[in-house]
Amino acid sequence: MRGALAAIAVKELRDGLRNRWALSIALGLAVLALVIAWFGPAASGKVGFASLGATVVSLASLAVFLVPLVALLLGYEAVVGEAERGTLLLLLAYPISRGLLLAGKFAGHALLLAAAITVGLGGAALVLAATGAAAAEGFWPAFARLVTSTVLLGWAFLALAYAISAGAREKGRAAALALVSWLGLVLVYDLVLLGALVAAAGRLPAWLFATLLVANPADAFRVLNLTGEAAAEALGGLGGVAREAALAPPLLVAVLLAWTAALLGLAFRRFARRPV
Amino acid sequence: MSGLLAIRGAEVRFGAVAALRGLDLEVGAGEVVGLLGHNGAGKTTTMKLALGLLRPQAGSVRLLGVEPAGPEGRRARARVGFLPENVSFYDSLSGREVLRYLARLKGRPPAEADRLLEQVGLAHAADRRVRTWSKGMRQRLGLAQALLGRPALLLLDEPTVGLDPMATAELYATIGRLRSEGVGVVLCSHVLAGIERHIDRCVIVGHGRVLAAGTLEELRARARLPVRIRARGRWREPPAAALGEGEGVVARRLNGHQIELEVAPERKLAVLRALAAEPGVEDLDVRPPGLETLYAHFDAMLHRGPQDGRGEAP
């Protein structure tokens, strides 16, 4: 059984490496990260690596837009794609359970995504370090935190993609639903939340605000990366509010993991009930 | 184990649509059963039922003695080979990679995949991507994966589609060899011509139920369809005996020296004797009804009404 799980994971991993998916994502992420790190301070009249805090905030803002989209695109085909290709019927005739098939595929995709993020952001960090930025205190730990939280963010959205894929009848519908989720969770949710905050004029209780923040993995990620000492200086707004809401990093990490587990659980349930 | 697959009274509905209405199918060791019917007759649903991918709303399914949709079904599937209709694979992988991957899912060593590639004659193309393969090659890869793990039961859904005559003959040779080793085979097909020589028993399905089941001889006996006899010879007027119409004989003149008779089965020998005794007759050719004719017969009986739906002649 374990052999089959590994075989499925390795196949997905190899597919992603072979069609250069992982490579393009890693490269794209690295280039964008460098551009942002370099030109981010341009508004203040200079280019080049400014402060560690500002850089981490810029990169986190990049990650929160890009990584959910990448994860959704990676995973939305996971089940419905196999079903449309006709390979799902074949695989389910094998002596493996549906749970094992889904777990193997997710493991492979999760590793692939983690590798692309680590190589992409890690590569950017290496380039920045070569220009002397690593001299800043806490440079490497800050990047390690950024990479780890970005991977967790990616996994949560990968699990969402699986939940969509396991319940979708057609690939096109799954793709549309994935895009709508991305728009909703990454762009619209924040706008609405900030709008509500302003409209409530401070009368929104802190616990409610905190709950609304962790009710969206993208926001949990934002808060995780925007509440550090260095980040707060670079960004007022959300960061400050979140700190007031007393959302500690371990809690936010737990929230991201919980989102992954819950969405993956939903994917398993929908897959178990899916007619072949 | 003699009863490899036993489906009894299976009913499957998809919403308001009844896909199977009380289907029976039994397959024993060393037996090749043809599951024959039009597209949409319920053949693929029956395969899914056998594999435990569907549960019947009524009736029972036993695969190698266990319920395939239950917890033990997974172990039973390790000893079953399945070739789906229009099988497809991962186009970006090579044939060898595909088969080794599937071998691991069945808990088999990669060497077995390599050996099967040889066996189905794909060794020369094994390292090319499946994307570049012809339909016939993919079909043979489909057969190879069905043979992983020396299955006790093979479920083949339209296995000859896309195969050229040579490859079709090879497929039937493989099936024949497996049968002699005790493997049970279900051969689903909507192409009836030519299949009768390769199956021990047929189960003709239509509209989700069994229209008729048995050996070809049993089906012929039950259908009591006329036998066609062609006589060739040199005569000015066709032989009188041959044209002795009525009493279960219908004669038709094909050309100046050939006639065709449709003869009720019980009159066959008498007519043959009479023809053989005619001085002008040079050759006789007897054609019993083929599967296509039988299928049309049993299908028509279903439409005529439930009272003769069991396939008994009036």
Coordinates of C-alpha atoms in Angstrom, one line a residue:
Chain A
M1 CA 0.0 0.0 0.0
R2 CA 2.8 2.4 1.0
G3 CA 4.5 1.5 -2.3
A4 CA 1.5 2.5 -4.2
L5 CA 1.2 5.8 -2.3
A6 CA 4.8 6.7 -3.1
A7 CA 4.4 5.6 -6.7
I8 CA 1.5 8.0 -7.2
A9 CA 3.3 10.9 -5.5
V10 CA 6.5 10.3 -7.5
K11 CA 4.5 10.2 -10.7
E12 CA 2.9 13.6 -10.0
L13 CA 6.3 15.0 -9.0
R14 CA 7.9 13.7 -12.1
D15 CA 5.1 15.1 -14.3
G16 CA 5.6 18.5 -12.8
L17 CA 9.3 18.4 -13.2
R18 CA 9.2 17.0 -16.7
N19 CA 6.7 19.5 -18.2
R20 CA 8.8 22.3 -16.6
W21 CA 5.9 23.5 -14.6
A22 CA 8.0 23.6 -11.4
L23 CA 10.9 25.3 -13.2
S24 CA 8.8 28.0 -14.7
I25 CA 7.0 28.8 -11.4
A26 CA 10.3 28.9 -9.5
L27 CA 11.9 31.1 -12.1
G28 CA 8.9 33.4 -12.4
L29 CA 8.7 33.7 -8.6
A30 CA 12.5 34.4 -8.3
V31 CA 12.5 37.1 -11.0
L32 CA 9.4 38.8 -9.7
A33 CA 10.8 38.7 -6.1
L34 CA 14.0 40.3 -7.3
V35 CA 12.2 43.0 -9.3
I36 CA 10.0 43.8 -6.3
A37 CA 12.9 43.7 -3.8
W38 CA 15.0 46.0 -6.0
F39 CA 12.4 48.4 -7.3
G40 CA 10.0 48.3 -4.4
P41 CA 11.6 51.3 -2.7
A42 CA 11.5 53.3 -5.9
A43 CA 8.6 55.3 -4.6
S44 CA 10.8 56.7 -1.9
G45 CA 13.3 57.9 -4.5
K46 CA 15.9 55.2 -4.7
V47 CA 16.3 51.7 -6.1
G48 CA 18.1 48.7 -4.5
F49 CA 17.6 46.7 -1.4
A50 CA 16.1 49.0 1.2
S51 CA 15.3 47.4 4.6
L52 CA 14.6 43.8 5.4
G53 CA 11.2 44.7 6.8
A54 CA 10.1 46.4 3.6
T55 CA 11.4 43.6 1.4
V56 CA 9.7 40.9 3.3
V57 CA 6.4 42.8 3.2
S58 CA 6.8 43.3 -0.6
L59 CA 7.6 39.7 -1.2
A60 CA 4.7 38.5 1.0
S61 CA 2.3 40.8 -1.0
L62 CA 3.7 39.2 -4.2
A63 CA 3.3 35.7 -2.7
V64 CA -0.3 36.2 -1.5
F65 CA -1.4 37.1 -5.0
L66 CA 0.7 34.6 -7.0
V67 CA 1.0 31.5 -4.9
P68 CA -2.8 30.8 -4.4
L69 CA -3.3 31.2 -8.2
V70 CA -0.4 28.8 -8.9
A71 CA -1.6 26.3 -6.4
L72 CA -5.2 26.4 -7.8
L73 CA -3.9 25.9 -11.3
L74 CA -1.7 23.0 -10.2
G75 CA -4.5 21.2 -8.5
Y76 CA -7.8 21.9 -10.2
E77 CA -7.3 19.1 -12.6
A78 CA -6.3 16.5 -10.0
V79 CA -9.5 14.5 -10.1
V80 CA -11.7 15.9 -12.8
G81 CA -8.7 15.8 -15.3
E82 CA -8.1 12.1 -14.7
A83 CA -11.9 11.5 -15.1
E84 CA -12.0 13.4 -18.4
R85 CA -8.9 11.7 -19.7
G86 CA -10.4 8.3 -18.8
T87 CA -7.5 7.3 -16.6
L88 CA -9.6 7.5 -13.4
L89 CA -11.7 4.5 -14.3
L90 CA -8.6 2.6 -15.0
L91 CA -6.9 3.6 -11.7
L92 CA -10.0 2.8 -9.6
A93 CA -10.1 -0.7 -11.1
Y94 CA -6.7 -1.3 -9.4
P95 CA -6.4 -2.6 -5.8
I96 CA -6.0 0.9 -4.3
S97 CA -8.6 2.9 -2.4
R98 CA -9.8 6.3 -3.5
G99 CA -8.3 7.8 -0.4
L100 CA -4.9 6.5 -1.2
L101 CA -5.1 7.8 -4.8
L102 CA -6.0 11.3 -3.6
A103 CA -3.4 11.3 -0.8
G104 CA -0.7 10.2 -3.2
K105 CA -1.6 12.8 -5.8
F106 CA -1.8 15.5 -3.1
A107 CA 1.6 14.5 -1.6
G108 CA 3.2 14.7 -5.0
H109 CA 1.7 18.1 -5.9
A110 CA 2.4 19.5 -2.4
L111 CA 6.1 18.5 -2.7
L112 CA 6.3 20.0 -6.2
L113 CA 4.7 23.3 -5.0
A114 CA 7.0 23.4 -1.9
A115 CA 10.0 22.9 -4.1
A116 CA 9.0 25.6 -6.6
I117 CA 8.4 28.1 -3.8
T118 CA 11.6 27.2 -2.0
V119 CA 13.8 27.4 -5.1
G120 CA 12.0 30.6 -6.3
L121 CA 12.1 32.6 -3.1
G122 CA 15.3 31.0 -1.9
G123 CA 17.0 31.9 -5.2
A124 CA 15.9 35.5 -4.8
A125 CA 17.3 35.5 -1.3
L126 CA 20.6 34.2 -2.5
V127 CA 20.9 36.9 -5.1
L128 CA 20.0 39.5 -2.5
A129 CA 22.6 38.1 -0.2
A130 CA 25.2 38.3 -2.9
T131 CA 24.5 42.0 -3.1
G132 CA 25.2 42.3 0.6
A133 CA 21.7 42.4 1.9
A134 CA 22.4 39.4 4.1
A135 CA 24.3 41.7 6.4
A136 CA 20.9 42.9 7.7
E137 CA 20.2 41.4 11.0
G138 CA 17.8 38.5 10.9
F139 CA 18.0 38.2 7.1
W140 CA 18.0 34.4 6.8
P141 CA 15.5 33.7 9.6
A142 CA 13.1 36.2 8.0
F143 CA 13.4 34.5 4.6
A144 CA 13.0 31.1 6.2
R145 CA 9.8 32.3 7.8
L146 CA 8.6 33.8 4.5
V147 CA 9.3 30.6 2.5
T148 CA 7.7 28.3 5.2
S149 CA 4.5 30.4 5.4
T150 CA 4.3 30.7 1.7
V151 CA 4.5 26.9 1.3
L152 CA 1.7 26.6 3.9
L153 CA -0.3 29.2 2.0
G154 CA 0.2 27.2 -1.2
W155 CA -0.9 24.0 0.5
A156 CA -4.1 25.5 1.7
F157 CA -5.0 26.6 -1.8
L158 CA -3.9 23.3 -3.3
A159 CA -6.3 21.6 -0.9
L160 CA -9.0 24.0 -2.0
A161 CA -8.2 23.1 -5.7
Y162 CA -8.6 19.4 -4.8
A163 CA -11.9 20.0 -3.1
I164 CA -13.1 21.8 -6.2
S165 CA -11.7 19.1 -8.6
A166 CA -13.1 16.2 -6.6
G167 CA -16.7 17.6 -6.9
A168 CA -16.5 19.0 -10.4
R169 CA -18.1 17.3 -13.4
E170 CA -16.1 19.1 -16.0
K171 CA -12.6 20.5 -16.2
G172 CA -13.8 23.8 -17.5
R173 CA -16.2 24.2 -14.5
A174 CA -13.4 23.3 -12.1
A175 CA -11.1 25.9 -13.7
A176 CA -13.8 28.6 -13.5
L177 CA -14.6 27.8 -9.9
A178 CA -10.8 27.9 -9.0
L179 CA -10.5 31.4 -10.6
V180 CA -13.6 32.7 -8.8
S181 CA -12.2 31.4 -5.5
W182 CA -8.9 33.1 -6.2
L183 CA -10.6 36.4 -6.9
G184 CA -12.9 36.1 -3.9
L185 CA -10.4 35.0 -1.3
V186 CA -7.4 37.0 -2.5
L187 CA -8.9 40.2 -3.8
V188 CA -12.5 40.8 -2.9
Y189 CA -12.5 39.4 0.7
D190 CA -9.8 41.9 1.9
L191 CA -11.6 44.8 0.3
V192 CA -14.9 43.9 1.9
L193 CA -13.2 43.3 5.2
L194 CA -11.4 46.7 5.2
G195 CA -14.6 48.4 4.0
A196 CA -16.6 46.8 6.9
L197 CA -13.9 48.0 9.2
V198 CA -14.1 51.5 8.0
A199 CA -17.9 51.5 7.9
A200 CA -18.0 50.2 11.5
A201 CA -15.8 53.0 12.6
G202 CA -14.0 51.1 15.3
R203 CA -17.1 49.5 16.7
L204 CA -16.2 46.1 15.2
P205 CA -15.2 43.9 18.2
A206 CA -11.6 42.7 18.0
W207 CA -12.5 39.0 18.3
L208 CA -14.9 39.3 15.3
F209 CA -12.2 40.9 13.3
A210 CA -9.7 38.3 14.2
T211 CA -12.1 35.6 13.3
L212 CA -12.8 37.1 9.9
L213 CA -9.1 37.3 9.3
V214 CA -8.4 33.7 10.0
A215 CA -11.5 32.6 8.1
N216 CA -9.5 33.1 4.9
P217 CA -6.2 31.4 4.5
A218 CA -4.8 34.3 2.4
D219 CA -5.5 36.7 5.2
A220 CA -4.0 34.4 7.8
F221 CA -0.9 34.5 5.7
R222 CA -1.0 38.2 5.3
V223 CA -1.3 38.7 9.0
L224 CA 1.5 36.2 9.7
N225 CA 3.9 38.1 7.5
L226 CA 2.8 41.7 8.2
T227 CA 2.9 41.7 11.9
G228 CA 6.6 41.3 12.5
E229 CA 8.5 44.1 14.1
A230 CA 10.0 45.2 10.8
A231 CA 6.8 44.8 8.9
A232 CA 4.7 47.0 11.1
E233 CA 7.0 49.9 10.4
A234 CA 6.5 49.5 6.7
L235 CA 2.8 49.0 6.8
G236 CA 0.2 50.5 9.0
G237 CA -3.3 49.4 8.3
L238 CA -3.9 45.7 8.5
G239 CA -0.7 44.8 10.3
G240 CA -1.5 47.1 13.2
V241 CA -5.0 46.0 13.5
A242 CA -4.0 42.3 13.4
R243 CA -1.5 42.8 16.2
E244 CA -4.3 44.4 18.2
A245 CA -6.4 41.3 17.5
A246 CA -3.8 39.3 19.3
L247 CA -3.1 36.8 16.5
A248 CA 0.2 35.1 17.4
P249 CA 2.3 33.5 14.7
P250 CA 1.9 29.9 16.0
L251 CA -1.9 30.4 16.0
L252 CA -1.7 31.6 12.4
V253 CA 0.4 28.7 11.3
A254 CA -2.1 26.4 12.9
V255 CA -4.9 28.2 11.1
L256 CA -3.1 27.6 7.7
L257 CA -2.6 23.9 8.5
A258 CA -6.2 23.6 9.7
W259 CA -7.4 25.1 6.4
T260 CA -5.3 22.6 4.5
A261 CA -6.6 19.7 6.6
A262 CA -10.3 20.8 6.4
L263 CA -10.2 21.4 2.6
L264 CA -8.4 18.1 2.0
G265 CA -11.0 16.4 4.1
L266 CA -13.7 17.9 2.0
A267 CA -11.9 16.7 -1.1
F268 CA -11.7 13.2 0.3
R269 CA -15.4 13.2 1.1
R270 CA -16.4 14.5 -2.3
F271 CA -14.1 12.1 -4.1
A272 CA -15.6 9.1 -2.1
R273 CA -19.1 10.1 -3.3
R274 CA -18.1 10.8 -6.9
P275 CA -19.7 8.5 -9.4
V276 CA -17.2 7.0 -11.9
Chain B
M1 CA -12.3 -21.2 -7.5
S2 CA -15.0 -21.9 -10.1
G3 CA -17.3 -18.9 -9.6
L4 CA -15.0 -16.0 -10.4
L5 CA -17.9 -13.5 -11.0
A6 CA -21.5 -13.9 -10.0
I7 CA -23.9 -11.1 -10.6
R8 CA -27.5 -11.9 -9.7
G9 CA -30.6 -9.8 -10.3
A10 CA -28.6 -6.6 -10.3
E11 CA -30.5 -3.3 -10.7
V12 CA -28.7 0.0 -11.2
R13 CA -30.5 3.3 -11.6
F14 CA -29.0 6.6 -12.4
G15 CA -31.7 9.0 -11.3
A16 CA -34.7 8.2 -13.3
V17 CA -32.8 6.1 -15.8
A18 CA -32.6 2.4 -15.2
A19 CA -29.2 1.2 -16.5
L20 CA -29.6 -2.4 -15.3
R21 CA -32.9 -4.1 -14.6
G22 CA -32.2 -7.5 -13.0
L23 CA -29.1 -8.5 -14.8
D24 CA -27.5 -12.0 -14.2
L25 CA -23.9 -12.9 -15.2
E26 CA -21.8 -15.8 -14.1
V27 CA -18.2 -16.5 -15.1
G28 CA -16.3 -19.6 -14.1
A29 CA -12.6 -20.5 -14.3
G30 CA -11.3 -21.2 -17.8
E31 CA -14.5 -19.7 -19.4
V32 CA -14.8 -17.0 -22.0
V33 CA -18.1 -15.2 -21.8
G34 CA -19.2 -12.8 -24.4
L35 CA -21.2 -9.9 -23.0
L36 CA -22.9 -8.7 -26.1
G37 CA -25.2 -5.8 -26.9
H38 CA -25.6 -2.4 -28.5
N39 CA -24.0 0.7 -27.1
G40 CA -26.0 1.7 -24.1
A41 CA -27.2 -1.8 -23.4
G42 CA -25.6 -1.8 -20.0
K43 CA -22.3 -3.6 -20.7
T44 CA -20.0 -0.9 -19.2
T45 CA -22.3 -0.5 -16.2
T46 CA -21.9 -4.3 -15.7
M47 CA -18.1 -4.0 -15.7
K48 CA -18.2 -1.2 -13.1
L49 CA -20.5 -3.3 -11.0
A50 CA -18.1 -6.3 -11.2
L51 CA -15.2 -4.0 -10.1
G52 CA -17.1 -2.5 -7.2
L53 CA -17.1 1.0 -8.7
L54 CA -20.9 0.9 -8.4
R55 CA -23.2 -0.7 -5.9
P56 CA -26.4 -2.3 -7.2
Q57 CA -29.7 -0.9 -5.8
A58 CA -31.0 -4.5 -5.8
G59 CA -29.4 -7.9 -6.3
S60 CA -25.9 -9.1 -5.5
V61 CA -22.4 -9.1 -6.9
R62 CA -19.6 -11.5 -5.9
L63 CA -16.1 -11.0 -7.3
L64 CA -13.8 -13.9 -6.4
G65 CA -16.2 -14.7 -3.6
V66 CA -16.3 -11.3 -2.0
E67 CA -18.4 -8.2 -2.4
P68 CA -16.4 -6.0 -4.7
A69 CA -17.7 -2.7 -3.4
G70 CA -17.0 -3.8 0.2
P71 CA -13.7 -3.7 2.2
E72 CA -12.5 -7.0 0.8
G73 CA -13.1 -5.8 -2.8
R74 CA -9.7 -4.2 -3.0
R75 CA -7.9 -7.4 -2.4
A76 CA -10.1 -9.1 -5.0
R77 CA -9.2 -6.4 -7.6
A78 CA -5.6 -7.4 -7.2
R79 CA -6.5 -10.6 -9.1
V80 CA -8.6 -9.0 -11.7
G81 CA -7.5 -7.4 -15.0
F82 CA -9.6 -4.7 -16.5
L83 CA -9.3 -3.1 -20.0
P84 CA -11.7 -0.2 -20.2
E85 CA -13.4 0.9 -23.4
N86 CA -11.3 3.5 -25.2
V87 CA -8.5 3.1 -22.8
S88 CA -6.3 6.1 -22.4
F89 CA -3.0 6.7 -20.6
Y90 CA -0.7 9.6 -19.6
D91 CA 0.5 10.9 -22.9
S92 CA 3.6 12.5 -21.5
L93 CA 4.9 9.2 -20.2
S94 CA 6.6 6.4 -22.2
G95 CA 4.9 3.1 -22.5
R96 CA 7.4 1.6 -20.1
E97 CA 6.8 4.3 -17.5
V98 CA 3.1 3.9 -17.8
L99 CA 3.2 0.1 -17.3
R100 CA 5.8 0.3 -14.5
Y101 CA 3.6 2.8 -12.7
L102 CA 0.5 0.7 -13.0
A103 CA 2.6 -2.4 -11.9
R104 CA 3.5 -0.6 -8.7
L105 CA -0.2 0.2 -8.1
K106 CA -0.8 -3.5 -8.3
G107 CA 2.2 -4.3 -6.1
R108 CA 4.1 -5.9 -8.9
P109 CA 7.8 -5.5 -9.8
P110 CA 8.9 -3.4 -12.7
A111 CA 10.4 -6.4 -14.4
E112 CA 6.9 -7.8 -14.9
A113 CA 6.0 -4.7 -16.8
D114 CA 9.0 -5.1 -19.1
R115 CA 8.1 -8.7 -19.7
L116 CA 4.5 -7.9 -20.6
L117 CA 5.7 -5.2 -23.0
E118 CA 7.6 -7.9 -24.8
Q119 CA 4.6 -10.3 -24.7
V120 CA 2.2 -7.8 -26.4
G121 CA 4.9 -6.9 -28.9
L122 CA 5.5 -3.3 -27.8
A123 CA 9.1 -3.7 -26.6
H124 CA 10.5 -1.8 -29.6
A125 CA 8.4 1.3 -28.8
A126 CA 8.4 1.0 -25.0
D127 CA 10.6 4.1 -24.4
R128 CA 8.7 6.4 -26.7
R129 CA 6.0 8.6 -25.3
V130 CA 2.5 7.1 -25.5
R131 CA 1.4 10.3 -27.3
T132 CA 3.2 9.1 -30.4
W133 CA 1.6 5.7 -30.4
S134 CA -1.1 4.4 -32.7
K135 CA -4.6 3.4 -31.4
G136 CA -3.7 -0.2 -31.9
M137 CA -0.5 0.1 -29.8
R138 CA -2.4 1.8 -27.0
Q139 CA -5.0 -0.9 -27.0
R140 CA -2.2 -3.5 -26.7
L141 CA -0.7 -1.5 -23.8
G142 CA -4.2 -1.7 -22.3
L143 CA -4.2 -5.4 -22.6
A144 CA -0.7 -5.6 -21.1
Q145 CA -1.8 -3.6 -18.0
A146 CA -4.8 -5.9 -17.7
L147 CA -2.4 -8.9 -17.5
L148 CA -0.4 -7.4 -14.6
G149 CA -0.3 -9.7 -11.6
R150 CA -1.5 -12.9 -13.5
P151 CA -5.2 -12.2 -13.0
A152 CA -7.8 -14.9 -12.3
L153 CA -10.4 -12.9 -14.1
L154 CA -10.1 -10.6 -17.1
L155 CA -12.8 -8.0 -17.9
L156 CA -12.2 -6.7 -21.4
D157 CA -14.5 -3.9 -22.6
E158 CA -14.4 -3.7 -26.4
P159 CA -10.9 -5.0 -26.7
T160 CA -10.7 -5.2 -30.5
V161 CA -11.7 -1.6 -31.2
G162 CA -8.9 0.0 -33.2
L163 CA -7.0 -3.3 -33.7
D164 CA -6.1 -4.4 -37.2
P165 CA -7.0 -8.0 -38.2
M166 CA -3.6 -9.3 -37.3
A167 CA -3.6 -7.7 -33.8
T168 CA -7.2 -8.9 -33.3
A169 CA -6.1 -12.5 -34.1
E170 CA -3.2 -12.1 -31.7
L171 CA -5.6 -10.8 -29.0
Y172 CA -7.9 -13.8 -29.4
A173 CA -4.8 -16.2 -29.4
T174 CA -3.8 -14.6 -26.0
I175 CA -7.3 -15.0 -24.7
G176 CA -7.3 -18.6 -25.8
R177 CA -4.0 -19.3 -24.0
L178 CA -5.2 -17.7 -20.8
R179 CA -8.4 -19.7 -20.9
S180 CA -6.4 -22.9 -21.1
E181 CA -4.5 -21.7 -18.0
G182 CA -7.8 -21.4 -16.2
V183 CA -8.4 -17.6 -16.5
G184 CA -12.0 -16.5 -16.7
V185 CA -12.7 -13.8 -19.3
V186 CA -15.6 -11.4 -19.9
L187 CA -15.5 -10.1 -23.4
C188 CA -17.7 -7.1 -23.9
S189 CA -18.5 -6.2 -27.5
H190 CA -21.0 -4.5 -29.7
V191 CA -19.2 -6.0 -32.8
L192 CA -20.7 -9.4 -33.0
A193 CA -19.3 -10.6 -36.3
G194 CA -16.5 -13.0 -35.8
I195 CA -16.6 -13.1 -32.1
E196 CA -18.5 -16.4 -31.8
R197 CA -15.5 -18.6 -32.5
H198 CA -13.7 -17.2 -29.5
I199 CA -16.4 -17.4 -26.7
D200 CA -17.8 -20.3 -24.8
R201 CA -21.0 -18.7 -23.8
C202 CA -22.8 -15.5 -24.7
V203 CA -24.9 -13.2 -22.6
I204 CA -26.9 -11.0 -24.9
V205 CA -28.0 -7.8 -23.1
G206 CA -30.3 -5.0 -24.1
H207 CA -32.0 -2.3 -22.2
G208 CA -30.3 -3.4 -19.0
R209 CA -31.4 -7.0 -18.9
V210 CA -30.4 -10.3 -20.3
L211 CA -32.2 -11.0 -23.5
A212 CA -30.7 -14.4 -23.9
A213 CA -27.8 -16.4 -22.4
G214 CA -26.2 -19.7 -23.3
T215 CA -23.9 -21.4 -25.7
L216 CA -24.3 -20.5 -29.4
E217 CA -25.9 -23.9 -30.0
E218 CA -28.4 -23.3 -27.1
L219 CA -29.3 -19.9 -28.4
R220 CA -29.8 -21.3 -31.9
A221 CA -32.0 -24.1 -30.6
R222 CA -34.0 -21.6 -28.6
A223 CA -34.4 -19.1 -31.4
R224 CA -35.3 -21.8 -33.9
L225 CA -34.3 -19.5 -36.7
P226 CA -34.1 -21.0 -40.2
V227 CA -30.8 -22.4 -41.5
R228 CA -29.7 -21.1 -44.9
I229 CA -28.7 -23.7 -47.4
R230 CA -27.1 -22.7 -50.7
A231 CA -27.0 -25.1 -53.5
R232 CA -24.9 -24.7 -56.7
G233 CA -25.3 -26.9 -59.8
R234 CA -26.0 -27.1 -63.5
W235 CA -29.7 -27.3 -64.1
R236 CA -32.1 -25.7 -66.4
E237 CA -34.9 -25.7 -63.9
P238 CA -33.9 -25.7 -60.2
P239 CA -34.2 -29.2 -58.6
A240 CA -37.7 -30.0 -57.6
A241 CA -36.8 -31.2 -54.1
A242 CA -35.1 -27.9 -53.4
L243 CA -38.2 -26.0 -54.3
G244 CA -40.5 -28.1 -52.3
E245 CA -41.8 -25.1 -50.5
G246 CA -44.1 -25.0 -47.6
E247 CA -43.3 -27.3 -44.6
G248 CA -40.7 -24.9 -43.3
V249 CA -38.8 -24.2 -46.5
V250 CA -38.5 -20.9 -48.4
A251 CA -36.5 -21.0 -51.6
R252 CA -35.0 -18.1 -53.6
R253 CA -33.2 -18.3 -56.9
L254 CA -29.9 -16.3 -56.7
N255 CA -28.9 -16.8 -60.3
G256 CA -28.9 -19.4 -63.0
H257 CA -27.0 -22.0 -61.1
Q258 CA -27.5 -21.0 -57.4
I259 CA -30.4 -21.2 -55.1
E260 CA -30.8 -20.3 -51.4
L261 CA -33.2 -22.0 -49.1
E262 CA -34.3 -21.0 -45.7
V263 CA -35.1 -24.1 -43.9
A264 CA -36.6 -24.7 -40.4
P265 CA -34.0 -26.4 -38.2
E266 CA -36.0 -29.6 -37.9
R267 CA -36.3 -29.9 -41.7
K268 CA -32.6 -29.3 -42.3
L269 CA -31.4 -32.9 -42.7
A270 CA -34.3 -34.0 -44.8
V271 CA -33.8 -31.1 -47.3
L272 CA -30.0 -31.7 -47.4
R273 CA -30.6 -35.4 -48.2
A274 CA -33.1 -34.5 -50.9
L275 CA -30.7 -31.9 -52.4
A276 CA -27.7 -34.3 -52.3
A277 CA -29.7 -36.9 -54.2
E278 CA -30.5 -34.4 -57.0
P279 CA -28.2 -35.2 -60.0
G280 CA -27.6 -31.6 -61.0
V281 CA -26.4 -30.4 -57.6
E282 CA -22.6 -29.9 -57.4
D283 CA -22.1 -28.2 -54.0
L284 CA -24.0 -27.5 -50.8
D285 CA -23.2 -24.8 -48.3
V286 CA -25.0 -24.7 -44.9
R287 CA -25.1 -21.5 -42.8
P288 CA -26.6 -21.6 -39.4
P289 CA -27.7 -18.2 -38.0
G290 CA -24.8 -16.1 -36.8
L291 CA -24.7 -14.0 -33.6
E292 CA -25.9 -10.9 -35.4
T293 CA -29.0 -12.7 -36.6
L294 CA -29.6 -14.2 -33.1
Y295 CA -29.1 -10.8 -31.5
A296 CA -31.6 -9.1 -33.8
H297 CA -34.0 -12.0 -33.1
F298 CA -33.8 -11.7 -29.3
D299 CA -33.8 -7.9 -29.4
A300 CA -37.0 -8.0 -31.5
M301 CA -38.6 -10.4 -29.1
L302 CA -38.1 -7.9 -26.2
H303 CA -39.8 -5.2 -28.1
R304 CA -42.7 -7.5 -29.0
G305 CA -43.7 -7.8 -25.4
P306 CA -42.7 -9.2 -22.1
Q307 CA -44.6 -12.5 -22.6
D308 CA -42.0 -13.7 -25.0
G309 CA -39.1 -11.7 -23.5
R310 CA -37.5 -14.9 -22.3
G311 CA -36.5 -15.7 -25.8
E312 CA -38.7 -18.8 -26.2
A313 CA -40.2 -19.2 -29.7
P314 CA -44.0 -19.3 -29.8

